[in-house]
Amino acid sequence: MKYLKYSLLFTCCLLCSVVCAKNHPKKIIQVLIVDGFSNHDWKQTTKMVKQILDGSGLFNITVSTIPVNLQDSTVQSSWKPNFKKYDVVIQNTNNIQNPKLKWPLSVQHELENYVKNGGGLYILHSANNAYPDWAEYNKMIGLGWRSKSFGYALTVDSLGKIDSIPPGQGQDTYHNDRSNLLISVLNPHPINRSYPKQWLTPDVELYRFARGPAQNLTVLSYAKDPLTGINWPVEWIVKYGKGKVYVSSMGHLWKGDTYPPAYRCIGFQTTMIRAVEWLGSGKVTYPVPKNFPSATAVSMAPLDVK
């Protein structure tokens, strides 16, 4: 009788947990995309990013387009996004083409505090070209498109060890023509859990001599320079206060491009979704699809799926 009593109690608890789980679905991650100017096609980039993330069902996406004064090409001071409303901010602005385009100081400080207090920040492709004179931004991104005197550059040797190139040595940041690259996973992480050790991605710019403070930084993956044989970081994460920053050189979309191979890549799409989920929740539940690329074959979504 006592055994039956406890069995019934256990069954009731189990049923209750199932019902509670159904009544409390997975929390939707709130994402803010910041755009408005870039030397890349920021409008098409935002459209593609939103489409990829929406397809996962994990996110609610809001876009904040920075208003620019047409008279002097400066950012309007009226732009005051509330970062605290979001779990993740995706940074899709770049002022390399016009250094006068800067975030208002108050908004810079708001982003810094947001990340320091636990927010997630995704630096999308050319966003790491931006704001070299914003000291805390340089700390948040770890490495960016900078002059050779600016900071440290990182390479990965044949044994997977990180080597540091001091300021003044080597070259300014640059890239050659886009090409298919073999991405090599360096450090295991929830973002790349269950990935093959290497996978091919198409039409990518490999950044050489990305430079910066390189503090609290972990390289997740790298690719070999087809010209020199040097291994350069492709993805890295930075711990900034209580927050997390993800940076990737993948995601190039130039003016005139429409759903280019780099964005059709199943590997890129999967990685973006998993990175944003990790930034927003600290966990990754999005599965690695069966058609994820291998070390010998690129895998792309068809052109009519967009």
PDB file of C-alpha atoms in Angstrom:
ATOM      1  CA  MET A   1       0.000   0.000   0.000  1.00  0.00           C
ATOM      2  CA  LYS A   2       2.817   2.365   0.903  1.00  0.00           C
ATOM      3  CA  TYR A   3       4.581   1.543  -2.402  1.00  0.00           C
ATOM      4  CA  LEU A   4       1.360   2.224  -4.333  1.00  0.00           C
ATOM      5  CA  LYS A   5       0.990   5.559  -2.549  1.00  0.00           C
ATOM      6  CA  TYR A   6       4.481   6.713  -3.542  1.00  0.00           C
ATOM      7  CA  SER A   7       4.018   5.413  -7.092  1.00  0.00           C
ATOM      8  CA  LEU A   8       0.854   7.464  -7.491  1.00  0.00           C
ATOM      9  CA  LEU A   9       2.615  10.502  -6.031  1.00  0.00           C
ATOM     10  CA  PHE A  10       5.517  10.108  -8.483  1.00  0.00           C
ATOM     11  CA  THR A  11       3.101   9.727 -11.417  1.00  0.00           C
ATOM     12  CA  CYS A  12       1.220  12.870 -10.395  1.00  0.00           C
ATOM     13  CA  CYS A  13       4.480  14.836 -10.147  1.00  0.00           C
ATOM     14  CA  LEU A  14       5.574  13.592 -13.563  1.00  0.00           C
ATOM     15  CA  LEU A  15       2.255  14.544 -15.173  1.00  0.00           C
ATOM     16  CA  CYS A  16       2.416  17.937 -13.492  1.00  0.00           C
ATOM     17  CA  SER A  17       5.911  18.582 -14.866  1.00  0.00           C
ATOM     18  CA  VAL A  18       4.759  17.685 -18.392  1.00  0.00           C
ATOM     19  CA  VAL A  19       1.728  19.971 -18.156  1.00  0.00           C
ATOM     20  CA  CYS A  20       3.843  22.782 -16.702  1.00  0.00           C
ATOM     21  CA  ALA A  21       6.377  22.413 -19.526  1.00  0.00           C
ATOM     22  CA  LYS A  22       3.579  22.695 -22.102  1.00  0.00           C
ATOM     23  CA  ASN A  23       2.135  25.726 -20.342  1.00  0.00           C
ATOM     24  CA  HIS A  24       5.568  27.386 -20.149  1.00  0.00           C
ATOM     25  CA  PRO A  25       7.063  27.215 -23.643  1.00  0.00           C
ATOM     26  CA  LYS A  26      10.690  28.076 -24.332  1.00  0.00           C
ATOM     27  CA  LYS A  27      11.436  31.768 -23.814  1.00  0.00           C
ATOM     28  CA  ILE A  28      11.722  33.720 -27.046  1.00  0.00           C
ATOM     29  CA  ILE A  29      15.051  35.580 -27.218  1.00  0.00           C
ATOM     30  CA  GLN A  30      14.663  39.298 -27.885  1.00  0.00           C
ATOM     31  CA  VAL A  31      17.115  40.559 -30.523  1.00  0.00           C
ATOM     32  CA  LEU A  32      17.874  44.101 -31.679  1.00  0.00           C
ATOM     33  CA  ILE A  33      19.629  44.663 -35.021  1.00  0.00           C
ATOM     34  CA  VAL A  34      21.308  48.079 -35.238  1.00  0.00           C
ATOM     35  CA  ASP A  35      21.919  49.340 -38.788  1.00  0.00           C
ATOM     36  CA  GLY A  36      21.830  52.560 -40.810  1.00  0.00           C
ATOM     37  CA  PHE A  37      25.202  52.994 -42.527  1.00  0.00           C
ATOM     38  CA  SER A  38      28.085  50.898 -43.818  1.00  0.00           C
ATOM     39  CA  ASN A  39      30.328  50.508 -46.831  1.00  0.00           C
ATOM     40  CA  HIS A  40      28.522  47.153 -47.247  1.00  0.00           C
ATOM     41  CA  ASP A  41      24.856  46.697 -48.166  1.00  0.00           C
ATOM     42  CA  TRP A  42      23.466  47.088 -44.657  1.00  0.00           C
ATOM     43  CA  LYS A  43      19.816  46.981 -45.756  1.00  0.00           C
ATOM     44  CA  GLN A  44      20.177  43.655 -47.548  1.00  0.00           C
ATOM     45  CA  THR A  45      22.359  42.321 -44.721  1.00  0.00           C
ATOM     46  CA  THR A  46      19.706  43.116 -42.115  1.00  0.00           C
ATOM     47  CA  LYS A  47      17.052  41.524 -44.319  1.00  0.00           C
ATOM     48  CA  MET A  48      19.083  38.312 -44.672  1.00  0.00           C
ATOM     49  CA  VAL A  49      19.984  38.137 -40.973  1.00  0.00           C
ATOM     50  CA  LYS A  50      16.361  38.646 -39.946  1.00  0.00           C
ATOM     51  CA  GLN A  51      15.229  35.974 -42.383  1.00  0.00           C
ATOM     52  CA  ILE A  52      17.771  33.437 -41.108  1.00  0.00           C
ATOM     53  CA  LEU A  53      16.978  34.080 -37.446  1.00  0.00           C
ATOM     54  CA  ASP A  54      13.202  34.159 -37.974  1.00  0.00           C
ATOM     55  CA  GLY A  55      13.397  30.730 -39.603  1.00  0.00           C
ATOM     56  CA  SER A  56      14.631  29.169 -36.367  1.00  0.00           C
ATOM     57  CA  GLY A  57      11.588  30.180 -34.318  1.00  0.00           C
ATOM     58  CA  LEU A  58      13.860  31.111 -31.405  1.00  0.00           C
ATOM     59  CA  PHE A  59      13.897  34.892 -31.705  1.00  0.00           C
ATOM     60  CA  ASN A  60      11.822  38.030 -31.849  1.00  0.00           C
ATOM     61  CA  ILE A  61      13.661  40.550 -34.043  1.00  0.00           C
ATOM     62  CA  THR A  62      13.508  44.346 -33.824  1.00  0.00           C
ATOM     63  CA  VAL A  63      15.482  46.671 -36.109  1.00  0.00           C
ATOM     64  CA  SER A  64      16.778  50.094 -35.073  1.00  0.00           C
ATOM     65  CA  THR A  65      17.990  52.092 -38.077  1.00  0.00           C
ATOM     66  CA  ILE A  66      20.226  54.973 -37.003  1.00  0.00           C
ATOM     67  CA  PRO A  67      18.966  58.317 -38.389  1.00  0.00           C
ATOM     68  CA  VAL A  68      21.647  60.293 -40.224  1.00  0.00           C
ATOM     69  CA  ASN A  69      21.689  64.050 -40.835  1.00  0.00           C
ATOM     70  CA  LEU A  70      21.772  64.550 -44.593  1.00  0.00           C
ATOM     71  CA  GLN A  71      23.419  67.964 -44.270  1.00  0.00           C
ATOM     72  CA  ASP A  72      26.646  66.854 -42.617  1.00  0.00           C
ATOM     73  CA  SER A  73      26.420  63.030 -42.572  1.00  0.00           C
ATOM     74  CA  THR A  74      26.404  62.758 -38.790  1.00  0.00           C
ATOM     75  CA  VAL A  75      24.228  60.630 -36.541  1.00  0.00           C
ATOM     76  CA  GLN A  76      21.142  62.387 -35.185  1.00  0.00           C
ATOM     77  CA  SER A  77      21.273  62.834 -31.413  1.00  0.00           C
ATOM     78  CA  SER A  78      17.622  61.761 -31.178  1.00  0.00           C
ATOM     79  CA  TRP A  79      18.644  58.107 -31.636  1.00  0.00           C
ATOM     80  CA  LYS A  80      18.389  56.524 -28.185  1.00  0.00           C
ATOM     81  CA  PRO A  81      17.722  52.777 -28.327  1.00  0.00           C
ATOM     82  CA  ASN A  82      16.836  50.979 -25.102  1.00  0.00           C
ATOM     83  CA  PHE A  83      19.298  48.084 -25.162  1.00  0.00           C
ATOM     84  CA  LYS A  84      18.004  46.766 -21.823  1.00  0.00           C
ATOM     85  CA  LYS A  85      14.842  45.517 -23.547  1.00  0.00           C
ATOM     86  CA  TYR A  86      16.869  42.960 -25.520  1.00  0.00           C
ATOM     87  CA  ASP A  87      18.854  39.816 -24.821  1.00  0.00           C
ATOM     88  CA  VAL A  88      21.140  40.319 -27.835  1.00  0.00           C
ATOM     89  CA  VAL A  89      22.255  43.299 -29.920  1.00  0.00           C
ATOM     90  CA  ILE A  90      23.512  42.612 -33.458  1.00  0.00           C
ATOM     91  CA  GLN A  91      25.863  45.396 -34.558  1.00  0.00           C
ATOM     92  CA  ASN A  92      25.525  45.981 -38.327  1.00  0.00           C
ATOM     93  CA  THR A  93      27.009  49.475 -38.724  1.00  0.00           C
ATOM     94  CA  ASN A  94      30.414  50.478 -40.058  1.00  0.00           C
ATOM     95  CA  ASN A  95      31.856  53.983 -40.420  1.00  0.00           C
ATOM     96  CA  ILE A  96      35.080  53.086 -42.231  1.00  0.00           C
ATOM     97  CA  GLN A  97      33.752  54.978 -45.266  1.00  0.00           C
ATOM     98  CA  ASN A  98      32.938  58.093 -43.191  1.00  0.00           C
ATOM     99  CA  PRO A  99      34.587  58.495 -39.755  1.00  0.00           C
ATOM    100  CA  LYS A 100      32.136  61.301 -38.887  1.00  0.00           C
ATOM    101  CA  LEU A 101      29.404  58.696 -38.499  1.00  0.00           C
ATOM    102  CA  LYS A 102      29.696  57.882 -34.808  1.00  0.00           C
ATOM    103  CA  TRP A 103      27.217  56.731 -32.221  1.00  0.00           C
ATOM    104  CA  PRO A 104      26.325  59.500 -29.734  1.00  0.00           C
ATOM    105  CA  LEU A 105      28.508  59.257 -26.622  1.00  0.00           C
ATOM    106  CA  SER A 106      25.482  58.569 -24.448  1.00  0.00           C
ATOM    107  CA  VAL A 107      24.532  55.591 -26.627  1.00  0.00           C
ATOM    108  CA  GLN A 108      28.110  54.318 -26.626  1.00  0.00           C
ATOM    109  CA  HIS A 109      28.030  54.290 -22.831  1.00  0.00           C
ATOM    110  CA  GLU A 110      24.623  52.599 -22.865  1.00  0.00           C
ATOM    111  CA  LEU A 111      25.987  49.755 -25.013  1.00  0.00           C
ATOM    112  CA  GLU A 112      29.057  49.405 -22.809  1.00  0.00           C
ATOM    113  CA  ASN A 113      26.908  49.172 -19.674  1.00  0.00           C
ATOM    114  CA  TYR A 114      24.474  46.808 -21.377  1.00  0.00           C
ATOM    115  CA  VAL A 115      27.226  44.312 -22.191  1.00  0.00           C
ATOM    116  CA  LYS A 116      29.074  44.794 -18.884  1.00  0.00           C
ATOM    117  CA  ASN A 117      25.874  43.916 -17.048  1.00  0.00           C
ATOM    118  CA  GLY A 118      25.329  40.668 -18.944  1.00  0.00           C
ATOM    119  CA  GLY A 119      24.032  41.566 -22.409  1.00  0.00           C
ATOM    120  CA  GLY A 120      25.008  39.722 -25.578  1.00  0.00           C
ATOM    121  CA  LEU A 121      26.635  41.465 -28.561  1.00  0.00           C
ATOM    122  CA  TYR A 122      27.072  40.010 -32.067  1.00  0.00           C
ATOM    123  CA  ILE A 123      29.630  41.847 -34.238  1.00  0.00           C
ATOM    124  CA  LEU A 124      28.581  41.074 -37.803  1.00  0.00           C
ATOM    125  CA  HIS A 125      31.366  40.939 -40.412  1.00  0.00           C
ATOM    126  CA  SER A 126      32.395  44.525 -41.256  1.00  0.00           C
ATOM    127  CA  ALA A 127      31.096  45.870 -37.941  1.00  0.00           C
ATOM    128  CA  ASN A 128      34.570  45.061 -36.639  1.00  0.00           C
ATOM    129  CA  ASN A 129      35.922  47.660 -39.090  1.00  0.00           C
ATOM    130  CA  ALA A 130      34.089  50.394 -37.205  1.00  0.00           C
ATOM    131  CA  TYR A 131      34.906  52.960 -34.506  1.00  0.00           C
ATOM    132  CA  PRO A 132      38.676  52.604 -33.950  1.00  0.00           C
ATOM    133  CA  ASP A 133      38.615  55.634 -31.627  1.00  0.00           C
ATOM    134  CA  TRP A 134      35.956  54.099 -29.344  1.00  0.00           C
ATOM    135  CA  ALA A 135      38.185  52.540 -26.669  1.00  0.00           C
ATOM    136  CA  GLU A 136      35.593  50.275 -25.054  1.00  0.00           C
ATOM    137  CA  TYR A 137      34.344  49.083 -28.435  1.00  0.00           C
ATOM    138  CA  ASN A 138      37.869  47.902 -29.197  1.00  0.00           C
ATOM    139  CA  LYS A 139      37.854  45.969 -25.919  1.00  0.00           C
ATOM    140  CA  MET A 140      34.461  44.460 -26.697  1.00  0.00           C
ATOM    141  CA  ILE A 141      35.415  43.221 -30.175  1.00  0.00           C
ATOM    142  CA  GLY A 142      38.935  42.137 -29.229  1.00  0.00           C
ATOM    143  CA  LEU A 143      40.241  42.322 -32.804  1.00  0.00           C
ATOM    144  CA  GLY A 144      39.196  44.615 -35.646  1.00  0.00           C
ATOM    145  CA  TRP A 145      40.167  46.131 -38.985  1.00  0.00           C
ATOM    146  CA  ARG A 146      42.984  48.380 -37.775  1.00  0.00           C
ATOM    147  CA  SER A 147      46.433  49.763 -38.653  1.00  0.00           C
ATOM    148  CA  LYS A 148      49.488  47.716 -37.720  1.00  0.00           C
ATOM    149  CA  SER A 149      50.399  50.145 -34.931  1.00  0.00           C
ATOM    150  CA  PHE A 150      47.009  49.733 -33.283  1.00  0.00           C
ATOM    151  CA  GLY A 151      47.264  46.482 -31.353  1.00  0.00           C
ATOM    152  CA  TYR A 152      48.030  42.782 -31.363  1.00  0.00           C
ATOM    153  CA  ALA A 153      47.233  40.377 -34.194  1.00  0.00           C
ATOM    154  CA  LEU A 154      46.708  36.653 -33.580  1.00  0.00           C
ATOM    155  CA  THR A 155      47.609  33.576 -35.599  1.00  0.00           C
ATOM    156  CA  VAL A 156      47.129  29.866 -34.941  1.00  0.00           C
ATOM    157  CA  ASP A 157      50.103  27.530 -35.367  1.00  0.00           C
ATOM    158  CA  SER A 158      50.033  23.948 -36.672  1.00  0.00           C
ATOM    159  CA  LEU A 159      49.517  22.593 -33.138  1.00  0.00           C
ATOM    160  CA  GLY A 160      46.573  24.879 -32.393  1.00  0.00           C
ATOM    161  CA  LYS A 161      48.562  27.295 -30.247  1.00  0.00           C
ATOM    162  CA  ILE A 162      47.780  31.020 -30.429  1.00  0.00           C
ATOM    163  CA  ASP A 163      50.699  33.236 -31.421  1.00  0.00           C
ATOM    164  CA  SER A 164      50.614  36.998 -30.894  1.00  0.00           C
ATOM    165  CA  ILE A 165      52.050  39.597 -33.286  1.00  0.00           C
ATOM    166  CA  PRO A 166      52.948  42.825 -31.410  1.00  0.00           C
ATOM    167  CA  PRO A 167      51.835  46.298 -32.512  1.00  0.00           C
ATOM    168  CA  GLY A 168      54.052  47.657 -35.285  1.00  0.00           C
ATOM    169  CA  GLN A 169      55.021  44.241 -36.623  1.00  0.00           C
ATOM    170  CA  GLY A 170      53.415  42.702 -39.683  1.00  0.00           C
ATOM    171  CA  GLN A 171      50.841  44.642 -41.688  1.00  0.00           C
ATOM    172  CA  ASP A 172      47.624  46.621 -41.418  1.00  0.00           C
ATOM    173  CA  THR A 173      44.485  44.492 -41.494  1.00  0.00           C
ATOM    174  CA  TYR A 174      43.570  43.410 -45.022  1.00  0.00           C
ATOM    175  CA  HIS A 175      41.925  40.638 -47.001  1.00  0.00           C
ATOM    176  CA  ASN A 176      42.396  39.181 -50.455  1.00  0.00           C
ATOM    177  CA  ASP A 177      39.646  38.142 -52.867  1.00  0.00           C
ATOM    178  CA  ARG A 178      36.788  36.098 -51.450  1.00  0.00           C
ATOM    179  CA  SER A 179      37.131  32.332 -51.765  1.00  0.00           C
ATOM    180  CA  ASN A 180      35.867  29.055 -50.369  1.00  0.00           C
ATOM    181  CA  LEU A 181      37.566  28.461 -47.023  1.00  0.00           C
ATOM    182  CA  LEU A 182      38.021  25.396 -44.859  1.00  0.00           C
ATOM    183  CA  ILE A 183      36.939  26.405 -41.356  1.00  0.00           C
ATOM    184  CA  SER A 184      38.823  24.545 -38.610  1.00  0.00           C
ATOM    185  CA  VAL A 185      37.287  24.349 -35.144  1.00  0.00           C
ATOM    186  CA  LEU A 186      39.919  25.303 -32.557  1.00  0.00           C
ATOM    187  CA  ASN A 187      38.160  25.429 -29.189  1.00  0.00           C
ATOM    188  CA  PRO A 188      35.075  23.370 -28.291  1.00  0.00           C
ATOM    189  CA  HIS A 189      32.115  25.565 -27.405  1.00  0.00           C
ATOM    190  CA  PRO A 190      28.312  25.267 -27.272  1.00  0.00           C
ATOM    191  CA  ILE A 191      28.157  27.156 -30.592  1.00  0.00           C
ATOM    192  CA  ASN A 192      30.235  24.530 -32.439  1.00  0.00           C
ATOM    193  CA  ARG A 193      29.199  21.477 -30.409  1.00  0.00           C
ATOM    194  CA  SER A 194      28.623  18.469 -32.735  1.00  0.00           C
ATOM    195  CA  TYR A 195      30.274  20.271 -35.674  1.00  0.00           C
ATOM    196  CA  PRO A 196      32.760  18.402 -37.828  1.00  0.00           C
ATOM    197  CA  LYS A 197      36.336  19.341 -37.007  1.00  0.00           C
ATOM    198  CA  GLN A 198      36.536  21.103 -40.382  1.00  0.00           C
ATOM    199  CA  TRP A 199      33.860  22.397 -42.746  1.00  0.00           C
ATOM    200  CA  LEU A 200      33.778  24.330 -46.017  1.00  0.00           C
ATOM    201  CA  THR A 201      32.098  27.694 -46.409  1.00  0.00           C
ATOM    202  CA  PRO A 202      31.849  29.660 -49.695  1.00  0.00           C
ATOM    203  CA  ASP A 203      32.834  33.139 -50.815  1.00  0.00           C
ATOM    204  CA  VAL A 204      34.462  34.334 -47.577  1.00  0.00           C
ATOM    205  CA  GLU A 205      36.884  37.152 -46.816  1.00  0.00           C
ATOM    206  CA  LEU A 206      39.712  35.945 -44.580  1.00  0.00           C
ATOM    207  CA  TYR A 207      40.908  38.843 -42.438  1.00  0.00           C
ATOM    208  CA  ARG A 208      44.695  38.980 -42.113  1.00  0.00           C
ATOM    209  CA  PHE A 209      46.216  40.867 -39.171  1.00  0.00           C
ATOM    210  CA  ALA A 210      42.945  41.767 -37.441  1.00  0.00           C
ATOM    211  CA  ARG A 211      44.219  43.814 -34.505  1.00  0.00           C
ATOM    212  CA  GLY A 212      43.177  45.020 -31.096  1.00  0.00           C
ATOM    213  CA  PRO A 213      43.593  44.592 -27.338  1.00  0.00           C
ATOM    214  CA  ALA A 214      42.853  40.854 -27.721  1.00  0.00           C
ATOM    215  CA  GLN A 215      41.951  40.611 -24.028  1.00  0.00           C
ATOM    216  CA  ASN A 216      39.626  37.975 -22.523  1.00  0.00           C
ATOM    217  CA  LEU A 217      39.404  36.492 -26.008  1.00  0.00           C
ATOM    218  CA  THR A 218      38.912  32.879 -27.118  1.00  0.00           C
ATOM    219  CA  VAL A 219      39.374  31.895 -30.768  1.00  0.00           C
ATOM    220  CA  LEU A 220      36.656  29.445 -31.817  1.00  0.00           C
ATOM    221  CA  SER A 221      37.766  28.754 -35.388  1.00  0.00           C
ATOM    222  CA  TYR A 222      40.363  29.657 -37.986  1.00  0.00           C
ATOM    223  CA  ALA A 223      41.169  29.214 -41.676  1.00  0.00           C
ATOM    224  CA  LYS A 224      44.408  28.857 -43.595  1.00  0.00           C
ATOM    225  CA  ASP A 225      45.517  31.670 -45.882  1.00  0.00           C
ATOM    226  CA  PRO A 226      45.724  29.999 -49.318  1.00  0.00           C
ATOM    227  CA  LEU A 227      48.594  32.314 -50.299  1.00  0.00           C
ATOM    228  CA  THR A 228      50.859  32.203 -47.242  1.00  0.00           C
ATOM    229  CA  GLY A 229      49.684  29.140 -45.319  1.00  0.00           C
ATOM    230  CA  ILE A 230      49.177  31.234 -42.157  1.00  0.00           C
ATOM    231  CA  ASN A 231      46.154  30.347 -40.001  1.00  0.00           C
ATOM    232  CA  TRP A 232      44.024  33.392 -39.147  1.00  0.00           C
ATOM    233  CA  PRO A 233      41.078  33.528 -36.698  1.00  0.00           C
ATOM    234  CA  VAL A 234      37.603  33.507 -38.263  1.00  0.00           C
ATOM    235  CA  GLU A 235      35.394  33.473 -35.153  1.00  0.00           C
ATOM    236  CA  TRP A 236      36.151  34.519 -31.612  1.00  0.00           C
ATOM    237  CA  ILE A 237      34.318  35.371 -28.412  1.00  0.00           C
ATOM    238  CA  VAL A 238      35.173  38.029 -25.847  1.00  0.00           C
ATOM    239  CA  LYS A 239      34.154  38.229 -22.199  1.00  0.00           C
ATOM    240  CA  TYR A 240      33.373  41.848 -21.344  1.00  0.00           C
ATOM    241  CA  GLY A 241      32.261  42.346 -17.767  1.00  0.00           C
ATOM    242  CA  LYS A 242      29.361  39.957 -17.198  1.00  0.00           C
ATOM    243  CA  GLY A 243      28.489  39.997 -20.895  1.00  0.00           C
ATOM    244  CA  LYS A 244      29.468  38.040 -23.983  1.00  0.00           C
ATOM    245  CA  VAL A 245      30.569  39.194 -27.430  1.00  0.00           C
ATOM    246  CA  TYR A 246      30.724  37.047 -30.580  1.00  0.00           C
ATOM    247  CA  VAL A 247      32.761  38.267 -33.568  1.00  0.00           C
ATOM    248  CA  SER A 248      33.003  36.661 -37.013  1.00  0.00           C
ATOM    249  CA  SER A 249      34.507  37.697 -40.332  1.00  0.00           C
ATOM    250  CA  MET A 250      31.858  35.556 -42.055  1.00  0.00           C
ATOM    251  CA  GLY A 251      28.804  37.385 -43.365  1.00  0.00           C
ATOM    252  CA  HIS A 252      30.093  39.558 -46.217  1.00  0.00           C
ATOM    253  CA  LEU A 253      27.323  41.094 -48.336  1.00  0.00           C
ATOM    254  CA  TRP A 254      28.350  43.749 -50.838  1.00  0.00           C
ATOM    255  CA  LYS A 255      26.189  46.297 -52.592  1.00  0.00           C
ATOM    256  CA  GLY A 256      24.193  44.633 -55.362  1.00  0.00           C
ATOM    257  CA  ASP A 257      24.385  41.164 -53.805  1.00  0.00           C
ATOM    258  CA  THR A 258      21.101  39.319 -53.314  1.00  0.00           C
ATOM    259  CA  TYR A 259      21.204  36.199 -51.145  1.00  0.00           C
ATOM    260  CA  PRO A 260      24.866  35.509 -51.993  1.00  0.00           C
ATOM    261  CA  PRO A 261      26.582  32.131 -51.416  1.00  0.00           C
ATOM    262  CA  ALA A 262      28.060  33.290 -48.095  1.00  0.00           C
ATOM    263  CA  TYR A 263      24.523  33.730 -46.692  1.00  0.00           C
ATOM    264  CA  ARG A 264      23.122  30.621 -48.359  1.00  0.00           C
ATOM    265  CA  CYS A 265      25.777  28.513 -46.612  1.00  0.00           C
ATOM    266  CA  ILE A 266      24.095  26.105 -44.183  1.00  0.00           C
ATOM    267  CA  GLY A 267      27.184  26.279 -41.979  1.00  0.00           C
ATOM    268  CA  PHE A 268      26.999  30.069 -41.729  1.00  0.00           C
ATOM    269  CA  GLN A 269      23.242  30.067 -41.108  1.00  0.00           C
ATOM    270  CA  THR A 270      23.523  27.400 -38.410  1.00  0.00           C
ATOM    271  CA  THR A 271      26.432  29.162 -36.733  1.00  0.00           C
ATOM    272  CA  MET A 272      24.645  32.514 -36.699  1.00  0.00           C
ATOM    273  CA  ILE A 273      21.522  31.024 -35.116  1.00  0.00           C
ATOM    274  CA  ARG A 274      23.505  29.112 -32.501  1.00  0.00           C
ATOM    275  CA  ALA A 275      25.731  32.117 -31.712  1.00  0.00           C
ATOM    276  CA  VAL A 276      22.752  34.421 -31.172  1.00  0.00           C
ATOM    277  CA  GLU A 277      21.004  31.782 -29.054  1.00  0.00           C
ATOM    278  CA  TRP A 278      24.131  31.387 -26.912  1.00  0.00           C
ATOM    279  CA  LEU A 279      24.534  35.146 -26.533  1.00  0.00           C
ATOM    280  CA  GLY A 280      20.921  35.491 -25.447  1.00  0.00           C
ATOM    281  CA  SER A 281      20.513  32.481 -23.172  1.00  0.00           C
ATOM    282  CA  GLY A 282      23.929  31.013 -22.419  1.00  0.00           C
ATOM    283  CA  LYS A 283      22.750  27.743 -23.983  1.00  0.00           C
ATOM    284  CA  VAL A 284      22.463  26.252 -27.468  1.00  0.00           C
ATOM    285  CA  THR A 285      19.477  24.069 -28.350  1.00  0.00           C
ATOM    286  CA  TYR A 286      19.331  24.644 -32.111  1.00  0.00           C
ATOM    287  CA  PRO A 287      20.386  21.353 -33.747  1.00  0.00           C
ATOM    288  CA  VAL A 288      23.125  20.832 -36.312  1.00  0.00           C
ATOM    289  CA  PRO A 289      21.233  19.944 -39.517  1.00  0.00           C
ATOM    290  CA  LYS A 290      21.970  16.793 -41.481  1.00  0.00           C
ATOM    291  CA  ASN A 291      23.016  18.876 -44.488  1.00  0.00           C
ATOM    292  CA  PHE A 292      25.690  20.774 -42.544  1.00  0.00           C
ATOM    293  CA  PRO A 293      28.798  21.169 -44.759  1.00  0.00           C
ATOM    294  CA  SER A 294      31.688  18.742 -44.552  1.00  0.00           C
ATOM    295  CA  ALA A 295      35.427  19.183 -44.969  1.00  0.00           C
ATOM    296  CA  THR A 296      35.077  18.374 -48.661  1.00  0.00           C
ATOM    297  CA  ALA A 297      31.704  19.807 -49.702  1.00  0.00           C
ATOM    298  CA  VAL A 298      29.932  23.144 -49.345  1.00  0.00           C
ATOM    299  CA  SER A 299      26.232  22.984 -48.450  1.00  0.00           C
ATOM    300  CA  MET A 300      23.964  25.844 -49.505  1.00  0.00           C
ATOM    301  CA  ALA A 301      20.264  26.596 -49.291  1.00  0.00           C
ATOM    302  CA  PRO A 302      18.645  26.796 -52.748  1.00  0.00           C
ATOM    303  CA  LEU A 303      18.204  30.212 -54.297  1.00  0.00           C
ATOM    304  CA  ASP A 304      14.410  29.961 -54.190  1.00  0.00           C
ATOM    305  CA  VAL A 305      14.473  29.630 -50.387  1.00  0.00           C
ATOM    306  CA  LYS A 306      14.815  33.219 -49.264  1.00  0.00           C
TER     307      LYS A 306
END
